[in-house]
Tab-separated table of C-alpha atoms in Angstrom:
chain	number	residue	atom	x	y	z
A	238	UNK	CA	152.785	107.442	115.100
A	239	UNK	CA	154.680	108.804	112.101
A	240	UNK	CA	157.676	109.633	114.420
A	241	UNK	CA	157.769	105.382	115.643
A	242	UNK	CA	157.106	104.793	111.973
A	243	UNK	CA	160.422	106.678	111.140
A	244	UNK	CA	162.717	104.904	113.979
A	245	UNK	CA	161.209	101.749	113.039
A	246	UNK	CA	162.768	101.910	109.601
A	247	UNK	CA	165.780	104.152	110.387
A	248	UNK	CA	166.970	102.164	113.842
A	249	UNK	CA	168.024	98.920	110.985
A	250	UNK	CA	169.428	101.027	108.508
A	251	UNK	CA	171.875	102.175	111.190
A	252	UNK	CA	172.544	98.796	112.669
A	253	UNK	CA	173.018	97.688	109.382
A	254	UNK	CA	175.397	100.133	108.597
A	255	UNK	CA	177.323	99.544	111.885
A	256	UNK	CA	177.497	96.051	111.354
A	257	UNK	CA	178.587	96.582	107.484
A	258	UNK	CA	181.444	98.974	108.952
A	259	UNK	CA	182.252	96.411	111.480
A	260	UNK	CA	182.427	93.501	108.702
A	261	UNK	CA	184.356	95.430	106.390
A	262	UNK	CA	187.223	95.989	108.279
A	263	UNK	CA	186.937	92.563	110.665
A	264	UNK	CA	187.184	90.219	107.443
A	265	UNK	CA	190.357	89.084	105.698
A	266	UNK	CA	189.569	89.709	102.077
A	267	UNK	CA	190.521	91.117	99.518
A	268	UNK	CA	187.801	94.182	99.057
A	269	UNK	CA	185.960	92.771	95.993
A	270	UNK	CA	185.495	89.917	98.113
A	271	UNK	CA	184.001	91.812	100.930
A	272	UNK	CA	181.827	93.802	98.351
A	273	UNK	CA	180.342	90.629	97.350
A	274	UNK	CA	179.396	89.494	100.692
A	275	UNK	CA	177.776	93.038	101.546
A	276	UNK	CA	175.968	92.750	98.436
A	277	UNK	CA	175.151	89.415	99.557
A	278	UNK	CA	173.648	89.946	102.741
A	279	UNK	CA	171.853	93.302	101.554
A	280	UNK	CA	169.419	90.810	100.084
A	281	UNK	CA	168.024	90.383	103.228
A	282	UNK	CA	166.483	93.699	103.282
A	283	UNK	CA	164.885	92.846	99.980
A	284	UNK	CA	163.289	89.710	101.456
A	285	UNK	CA	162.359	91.554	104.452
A	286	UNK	CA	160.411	94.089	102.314
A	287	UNK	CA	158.703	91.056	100.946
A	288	UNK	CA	158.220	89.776	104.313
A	289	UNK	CA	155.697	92.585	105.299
A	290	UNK	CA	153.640	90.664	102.937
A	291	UNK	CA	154.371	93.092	99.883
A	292	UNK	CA	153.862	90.514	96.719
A	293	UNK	CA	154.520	86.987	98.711
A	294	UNK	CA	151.172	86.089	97.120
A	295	UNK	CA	153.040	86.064	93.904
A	296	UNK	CA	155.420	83.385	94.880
A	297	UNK	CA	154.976	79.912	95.067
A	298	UNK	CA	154.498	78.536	98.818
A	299	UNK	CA	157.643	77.477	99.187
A	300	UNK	CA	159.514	80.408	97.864
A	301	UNK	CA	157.622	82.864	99.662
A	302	UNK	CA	158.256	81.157	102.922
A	303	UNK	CA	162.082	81.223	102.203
A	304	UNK	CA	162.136	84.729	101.100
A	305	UNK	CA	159.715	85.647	104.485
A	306	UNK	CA	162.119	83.180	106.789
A	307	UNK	CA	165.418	85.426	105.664
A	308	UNK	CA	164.063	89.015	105.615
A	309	UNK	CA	162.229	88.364	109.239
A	310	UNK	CA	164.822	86.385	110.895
A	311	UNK	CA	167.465	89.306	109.707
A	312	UNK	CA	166.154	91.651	112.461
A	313	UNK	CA	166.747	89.625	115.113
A	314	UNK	CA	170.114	88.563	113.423
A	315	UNK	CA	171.128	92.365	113.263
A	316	UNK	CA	170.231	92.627	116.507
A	317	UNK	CA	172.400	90.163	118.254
A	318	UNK	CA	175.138	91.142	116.096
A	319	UNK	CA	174.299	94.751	116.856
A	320	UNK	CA	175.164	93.843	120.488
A	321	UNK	CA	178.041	91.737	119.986
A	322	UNK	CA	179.992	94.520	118.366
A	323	UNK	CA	179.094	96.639	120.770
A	324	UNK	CA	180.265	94.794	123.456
A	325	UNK	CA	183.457	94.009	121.410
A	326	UNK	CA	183.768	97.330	120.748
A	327	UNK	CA	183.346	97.991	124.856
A	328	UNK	CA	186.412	95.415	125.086
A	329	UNK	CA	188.442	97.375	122.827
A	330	UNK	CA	188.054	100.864	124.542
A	331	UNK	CA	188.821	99.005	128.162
A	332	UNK	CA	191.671	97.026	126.540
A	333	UNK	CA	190.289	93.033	127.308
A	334	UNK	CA	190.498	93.064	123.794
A	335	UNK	CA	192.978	93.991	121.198
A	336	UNK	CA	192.324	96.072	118.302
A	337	UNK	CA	193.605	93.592	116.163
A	338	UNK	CA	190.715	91.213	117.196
A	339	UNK	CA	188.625	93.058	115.083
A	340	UNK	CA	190.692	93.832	112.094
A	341	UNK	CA	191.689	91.660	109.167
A	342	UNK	CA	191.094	88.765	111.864
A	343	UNK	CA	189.761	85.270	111.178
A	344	UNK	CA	190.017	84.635	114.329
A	345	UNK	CA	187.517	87.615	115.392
A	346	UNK	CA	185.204	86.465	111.953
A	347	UNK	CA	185.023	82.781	113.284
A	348	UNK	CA	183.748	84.311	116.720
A	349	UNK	CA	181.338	86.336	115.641
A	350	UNK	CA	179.942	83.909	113.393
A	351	UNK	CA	180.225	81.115	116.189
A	352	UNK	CA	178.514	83.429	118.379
A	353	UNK	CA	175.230	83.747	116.489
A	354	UNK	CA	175.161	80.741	114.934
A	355	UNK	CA	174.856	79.366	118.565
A	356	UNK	CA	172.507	81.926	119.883
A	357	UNK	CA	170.163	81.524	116.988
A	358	UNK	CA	170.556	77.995	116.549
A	359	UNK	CA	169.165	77.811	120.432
A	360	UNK	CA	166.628	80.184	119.375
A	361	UNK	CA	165.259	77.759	116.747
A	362	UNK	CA	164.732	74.546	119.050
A	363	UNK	CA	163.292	76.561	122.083
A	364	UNK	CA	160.999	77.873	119.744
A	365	UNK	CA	160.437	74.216	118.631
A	366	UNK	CA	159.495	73.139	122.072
A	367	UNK	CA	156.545	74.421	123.035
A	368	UNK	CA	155.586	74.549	126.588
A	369	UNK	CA	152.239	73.223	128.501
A	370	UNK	CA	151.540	75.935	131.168
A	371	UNK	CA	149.103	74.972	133.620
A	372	UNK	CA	146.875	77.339	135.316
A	373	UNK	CA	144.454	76.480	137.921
A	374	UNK	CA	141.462	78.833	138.616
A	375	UNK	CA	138.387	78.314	141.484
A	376	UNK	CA	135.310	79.657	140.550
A	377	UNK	CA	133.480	81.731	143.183
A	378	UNK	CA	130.017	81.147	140.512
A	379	UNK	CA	128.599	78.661	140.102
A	380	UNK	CA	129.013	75.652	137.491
A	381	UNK	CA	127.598	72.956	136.362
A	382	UNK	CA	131.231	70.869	136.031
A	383	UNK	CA	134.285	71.049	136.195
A	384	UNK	CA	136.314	72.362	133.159
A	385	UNK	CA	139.510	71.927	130.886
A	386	UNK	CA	140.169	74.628	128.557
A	387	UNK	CA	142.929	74.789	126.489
A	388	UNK	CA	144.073	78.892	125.813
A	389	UNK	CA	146.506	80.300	122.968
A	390	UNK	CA	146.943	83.208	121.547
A	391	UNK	CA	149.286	84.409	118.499
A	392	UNK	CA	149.006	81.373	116.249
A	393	UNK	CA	150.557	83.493	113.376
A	394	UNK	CA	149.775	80.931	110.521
A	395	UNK	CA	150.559	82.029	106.711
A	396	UNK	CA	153.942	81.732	104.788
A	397	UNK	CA	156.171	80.669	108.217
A	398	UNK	CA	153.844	78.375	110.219
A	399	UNK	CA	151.949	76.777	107.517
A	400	UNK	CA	149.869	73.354	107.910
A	401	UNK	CA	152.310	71.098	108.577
A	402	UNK	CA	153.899	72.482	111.735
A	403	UNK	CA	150.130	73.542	112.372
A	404	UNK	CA	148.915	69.409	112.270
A	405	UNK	CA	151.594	69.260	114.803
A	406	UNK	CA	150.071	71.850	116.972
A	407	UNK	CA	146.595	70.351	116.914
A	408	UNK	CA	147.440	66.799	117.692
A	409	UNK	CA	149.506	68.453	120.778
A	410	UNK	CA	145.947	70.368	121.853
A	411	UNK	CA	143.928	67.124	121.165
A	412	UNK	CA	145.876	64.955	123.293
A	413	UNK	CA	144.363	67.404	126.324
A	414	UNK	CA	141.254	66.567	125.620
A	415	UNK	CA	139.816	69.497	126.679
A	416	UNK	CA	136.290	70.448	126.853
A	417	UNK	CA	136.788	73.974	124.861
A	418	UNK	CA	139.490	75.828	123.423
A	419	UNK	CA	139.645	79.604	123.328
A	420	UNK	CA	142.062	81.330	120.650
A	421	UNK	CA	142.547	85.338	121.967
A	422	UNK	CA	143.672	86.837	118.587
A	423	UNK	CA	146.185	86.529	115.419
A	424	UNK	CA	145.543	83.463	114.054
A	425	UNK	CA	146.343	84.721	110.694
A	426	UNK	CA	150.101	85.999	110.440
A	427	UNK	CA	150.353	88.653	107.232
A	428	UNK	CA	147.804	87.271	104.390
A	429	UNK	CA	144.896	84.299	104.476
A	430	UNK	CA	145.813	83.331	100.966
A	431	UNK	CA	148.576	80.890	102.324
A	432	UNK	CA	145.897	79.400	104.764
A	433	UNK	CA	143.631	79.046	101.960
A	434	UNK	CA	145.887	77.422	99.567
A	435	UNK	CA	147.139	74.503	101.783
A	436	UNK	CA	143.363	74.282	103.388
A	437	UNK	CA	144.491	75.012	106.498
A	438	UNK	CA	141.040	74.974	107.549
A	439	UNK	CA	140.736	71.545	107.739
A	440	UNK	CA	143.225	71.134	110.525
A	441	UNK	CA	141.095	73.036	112.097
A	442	UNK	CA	138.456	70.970	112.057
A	443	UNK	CA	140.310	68.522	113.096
A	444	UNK	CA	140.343	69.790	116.491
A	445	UNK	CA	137.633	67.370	119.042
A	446	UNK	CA	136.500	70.673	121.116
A	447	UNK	CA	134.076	73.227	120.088
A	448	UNK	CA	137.199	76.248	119.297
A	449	UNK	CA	135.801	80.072	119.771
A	450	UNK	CA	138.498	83.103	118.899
A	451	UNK	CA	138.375	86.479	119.126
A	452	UNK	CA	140.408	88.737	116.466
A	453	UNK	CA	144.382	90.201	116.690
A	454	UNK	CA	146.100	93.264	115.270
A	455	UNK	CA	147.213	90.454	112.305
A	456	UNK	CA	144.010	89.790	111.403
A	457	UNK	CA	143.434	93.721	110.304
A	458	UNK	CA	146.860	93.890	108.952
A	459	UNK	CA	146.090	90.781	106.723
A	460	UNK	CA	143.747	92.959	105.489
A	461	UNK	CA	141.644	90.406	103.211
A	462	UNK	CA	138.040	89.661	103.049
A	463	UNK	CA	138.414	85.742	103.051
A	464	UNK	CA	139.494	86.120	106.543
A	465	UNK	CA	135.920	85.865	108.508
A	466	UNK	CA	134.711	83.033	105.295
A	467	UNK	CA	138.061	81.037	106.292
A	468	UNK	CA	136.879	81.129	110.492
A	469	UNK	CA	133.770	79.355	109.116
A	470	UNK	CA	135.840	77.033	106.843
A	471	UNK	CA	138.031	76.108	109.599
A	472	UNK	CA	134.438	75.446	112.758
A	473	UNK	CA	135.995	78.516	114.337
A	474	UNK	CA	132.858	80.467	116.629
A	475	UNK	CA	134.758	83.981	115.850
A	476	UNK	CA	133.552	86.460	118.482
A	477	UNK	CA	133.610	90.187	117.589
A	478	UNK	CA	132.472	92.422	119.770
A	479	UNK	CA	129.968	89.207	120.564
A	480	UNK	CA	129.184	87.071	123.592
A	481	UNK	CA	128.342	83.102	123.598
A	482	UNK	CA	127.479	80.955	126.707
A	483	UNK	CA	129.072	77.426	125.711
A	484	UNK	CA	129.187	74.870	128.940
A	485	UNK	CA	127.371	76.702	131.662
A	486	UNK	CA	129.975	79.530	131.133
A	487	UNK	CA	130.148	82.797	129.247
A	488	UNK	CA	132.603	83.577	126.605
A	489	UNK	CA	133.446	87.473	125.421
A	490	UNK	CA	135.209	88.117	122.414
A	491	UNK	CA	136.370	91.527	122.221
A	492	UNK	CA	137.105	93.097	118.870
A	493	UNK	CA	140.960	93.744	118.405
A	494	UNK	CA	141.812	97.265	119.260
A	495	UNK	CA	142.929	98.116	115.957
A	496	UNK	CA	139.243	99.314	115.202
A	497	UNK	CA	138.416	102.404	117.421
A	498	UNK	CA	134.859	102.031	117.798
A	499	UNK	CA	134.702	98.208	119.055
A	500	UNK	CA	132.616	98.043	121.846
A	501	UNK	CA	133.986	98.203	125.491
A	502	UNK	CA	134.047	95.639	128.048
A	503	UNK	CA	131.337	96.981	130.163
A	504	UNK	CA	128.664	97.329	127.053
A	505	UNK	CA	129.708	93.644	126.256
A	506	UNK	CA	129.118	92.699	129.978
A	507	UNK	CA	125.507	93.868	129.883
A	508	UNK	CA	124.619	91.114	126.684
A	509	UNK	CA	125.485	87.935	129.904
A	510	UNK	CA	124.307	86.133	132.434
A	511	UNK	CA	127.141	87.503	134.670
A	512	UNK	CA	125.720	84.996	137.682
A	513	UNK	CA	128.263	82.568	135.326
A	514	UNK	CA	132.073	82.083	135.264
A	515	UNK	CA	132.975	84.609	132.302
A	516	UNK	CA	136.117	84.732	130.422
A	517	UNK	CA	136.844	87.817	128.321
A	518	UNK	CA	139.468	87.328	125.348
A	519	UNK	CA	141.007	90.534	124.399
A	520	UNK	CA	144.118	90.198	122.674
A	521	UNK	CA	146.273	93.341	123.427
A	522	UNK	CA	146.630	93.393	127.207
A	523	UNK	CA	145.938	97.065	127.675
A	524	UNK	CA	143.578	98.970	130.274
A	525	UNK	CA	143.397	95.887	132.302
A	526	UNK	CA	141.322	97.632	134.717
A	527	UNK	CA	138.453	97.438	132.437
A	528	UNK	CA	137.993	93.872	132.861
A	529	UNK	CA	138.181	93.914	136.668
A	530	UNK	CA	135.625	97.053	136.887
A	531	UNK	CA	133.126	95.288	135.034
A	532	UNK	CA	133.735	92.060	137.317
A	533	UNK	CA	135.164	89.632	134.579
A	534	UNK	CA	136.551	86.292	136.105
A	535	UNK	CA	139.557	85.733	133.863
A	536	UNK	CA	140.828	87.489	131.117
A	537	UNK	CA	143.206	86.346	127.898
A	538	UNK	CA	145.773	88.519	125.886
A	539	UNK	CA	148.026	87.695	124.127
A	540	UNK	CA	150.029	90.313	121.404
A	541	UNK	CA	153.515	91.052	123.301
A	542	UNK	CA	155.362	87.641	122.411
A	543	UNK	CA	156.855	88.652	125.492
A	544	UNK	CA	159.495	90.557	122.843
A	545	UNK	CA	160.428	87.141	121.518
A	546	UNK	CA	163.844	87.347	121.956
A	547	UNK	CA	165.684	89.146	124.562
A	548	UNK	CA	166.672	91.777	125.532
A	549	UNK	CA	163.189	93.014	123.992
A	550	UNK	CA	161.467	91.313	126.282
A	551	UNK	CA	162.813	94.252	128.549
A	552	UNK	CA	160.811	96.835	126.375
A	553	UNK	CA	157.766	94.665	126.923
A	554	UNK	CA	157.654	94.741	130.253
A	555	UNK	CA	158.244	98.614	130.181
A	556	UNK	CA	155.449	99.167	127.854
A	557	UNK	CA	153.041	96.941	129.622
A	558	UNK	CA	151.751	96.461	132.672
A	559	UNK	CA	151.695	93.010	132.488
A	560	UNK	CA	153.540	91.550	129.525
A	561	UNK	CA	153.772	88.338	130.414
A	562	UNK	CA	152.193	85.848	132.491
A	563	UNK	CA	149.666	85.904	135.727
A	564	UNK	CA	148.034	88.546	137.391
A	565	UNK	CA	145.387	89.723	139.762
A	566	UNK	CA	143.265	92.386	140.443
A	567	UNK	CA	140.818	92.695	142.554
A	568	UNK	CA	138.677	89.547	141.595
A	569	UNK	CA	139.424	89.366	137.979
A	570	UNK	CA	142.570	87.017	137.094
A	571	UNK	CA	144.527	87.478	133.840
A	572	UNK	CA	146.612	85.715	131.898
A	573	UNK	CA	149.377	87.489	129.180
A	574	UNK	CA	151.126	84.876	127.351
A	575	UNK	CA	153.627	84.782	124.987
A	576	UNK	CA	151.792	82.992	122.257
A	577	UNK	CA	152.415	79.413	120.738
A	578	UNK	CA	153.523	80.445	117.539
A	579	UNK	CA	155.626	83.679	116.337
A	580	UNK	CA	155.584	86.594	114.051
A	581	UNK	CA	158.922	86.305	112.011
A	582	UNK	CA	162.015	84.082	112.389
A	583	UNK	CA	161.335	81.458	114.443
A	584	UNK	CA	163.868	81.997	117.511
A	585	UNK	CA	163.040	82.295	120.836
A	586	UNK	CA	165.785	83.549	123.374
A	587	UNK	CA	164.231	84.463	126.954
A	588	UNK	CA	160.874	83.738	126.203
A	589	UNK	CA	159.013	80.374	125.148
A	590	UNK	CA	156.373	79.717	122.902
A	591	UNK	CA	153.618	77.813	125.012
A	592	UNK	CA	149.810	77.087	125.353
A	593	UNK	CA	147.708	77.293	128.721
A	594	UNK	CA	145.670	74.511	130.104
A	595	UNK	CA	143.110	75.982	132.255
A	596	UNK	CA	141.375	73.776	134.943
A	597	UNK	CA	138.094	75.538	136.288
A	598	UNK	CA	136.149	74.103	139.225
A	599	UNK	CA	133.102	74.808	140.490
């Protein structure tokens, strides 16, 4: 842990110091000039300090998500542009491109700003569309009808998504008037104080279907003892380490496995009726066998964001063993998906934001 602690902060320090070295000789200034600019963008690292959710409560809403917006979104910025020297760099040492490309150049600056300013402007309206995924599962149990379920994970609601954009969300999910909709984990992003001042709660309730949730790694991180008192505000049926039957099925809401001692799927199994359809919402999508060896019919995670942008996605999918999308084992059907909203800058590249609509016949 303390050893991916360290990388985590020392991998951006090094990017940004390649990139800085990169910038300083690539633009045509004179060096106070490029001093100021360095200076300049250094204040993203500020904001991203504040964008762990170290003092945002002391801004004003608007500030805070400004200051959260530019210290997020910098990471995946330095990334790109991480990788776009590189390659330039590649180009260089194979001579497709001249040295003098990336030297006192405007031309080189205007690429590399054209470059990811397109990239991340791309980023911003995929993110923007969200996608209906439909999934279509046959119950071998029996039911009493047939059901529409709307699924999504990774809300990630505080100083980025706030109510607006959330109102948006929830008059997308009513217009499938579904029978139920199940939330697996991180509705909260960072802190619930943002949630709390707009009254975010009452979007929830704005929602026609009867809405049950089980908790993220977010929610722990958020750290904040309104959290469980706003899931009551909002008509959210939060289910930790707790079991409901709502429609002639079962519903399993596994605590988040952040906390060590939450129960395991097959003590949770034992509290059902397991002659009925159940659906078991666990939000990291680890030891997958678990919910096939206690005979679960579907299960939904959520957590990866599929990496969000690429090539991270890549990472996912090595970590994982299923970081995105469907799968099957045995009789038990999961479903990984990338989440509807977004920790961070809002960009997607190679993944989607998206929401399942599950069909379930008898």
């Amino acid at each position: 842990m303390k050893i991916g602690l360290i990388l985590f902060l020392l991998l951006p320090l090094l990017g940004y110091a390649y990139v800085y070295w990169h910038l300083w000789n690539l633009l045509p200034l004179h060096p106070i000039y490029k001093v100021i600019i360095l200076v300049l963008l250094s204040m993203a690292l500020v904001c991203l300090f504040f964008g762990f959710g170290v003092g945002l409560e002391k801004f004003s809403l608007n500030c805070a998500e400004v200051v959260y917006g530019i210290g997020t979104s910098s990471l995946f910025i330095l990334l790109y542009a991480v990788m776009l020297f590189l390659l330039f760099d590649l180009g260089r040492l194979v001579h497709l491109i001249p040295a003098s490309f990336l030297i006192n150049s405007w031309r080189g600056t205007f690429t590399v700003l054209g470059i990811i300013t397109a990239f991340f402007v791309y980023g911003n309206i995929h993110y923007n569309n969200k996608v209906r995924q439909e999934l279509d599962i046959k119950s071998e149990k029996q039911m009493d009808k047939t059901l529409k379920i709307v699924m999504l994970t990774d809300l990630h609601l505080g100083y980025h998504n706030r109510r607006t954009e959330f109102s948006r969300w929830v008059d997308m999910l009513n217009a499938e008037k579904p029978n139920l909709i199940l939330i697996g984990g991180d509705i909260i992003d960072i802190s619930v104080h943002p949630l709390l001042e707009e009254n975010v709660a009452e979007e929830f309730r704005r929602l026609t279907a009867p809405v049950y949730a089980c908790l993220g790694n977010h929610e722990y991180y958020s750290g904040d003892i309104n959290a469980e008192k706003f899931y009551r505000e909002a008509g959210i049926h939060l289910l930790k380490d707790s079991v409901a039957t709502v429609l002639g099925i079962n519903i399993i809401g596994r605590d988040d496995r952040t906390n060590l001692r939450r129960a395991s799927v097959e003590t949770l199994i034992e509290k059902i009726d397991t002659s009925k359809f159940t659906i078991l919402l666990d939000h990291q999508p680890y030891h997958l066998e678990e919910a096939e060896k206690a005979g679960i019919d579907f299960q939904l995670s959520g957590h990866t964001h599929y990496g969000q942008v690429w090539p991270i996605s890549w990472i996912e999918d090595a970590i994982y063993e299923n970081a995105y999308g469907p799968l099957t084992k045995g009789k038990t059907r999961y479903f990984v998906t990338s989440g509807i909203g977004i920790w961070g800058g809002k960009f997607r590249i190679g993944t989607r934001s998206e929401y399942l609509v599950a069909t379930i016949h008898p």
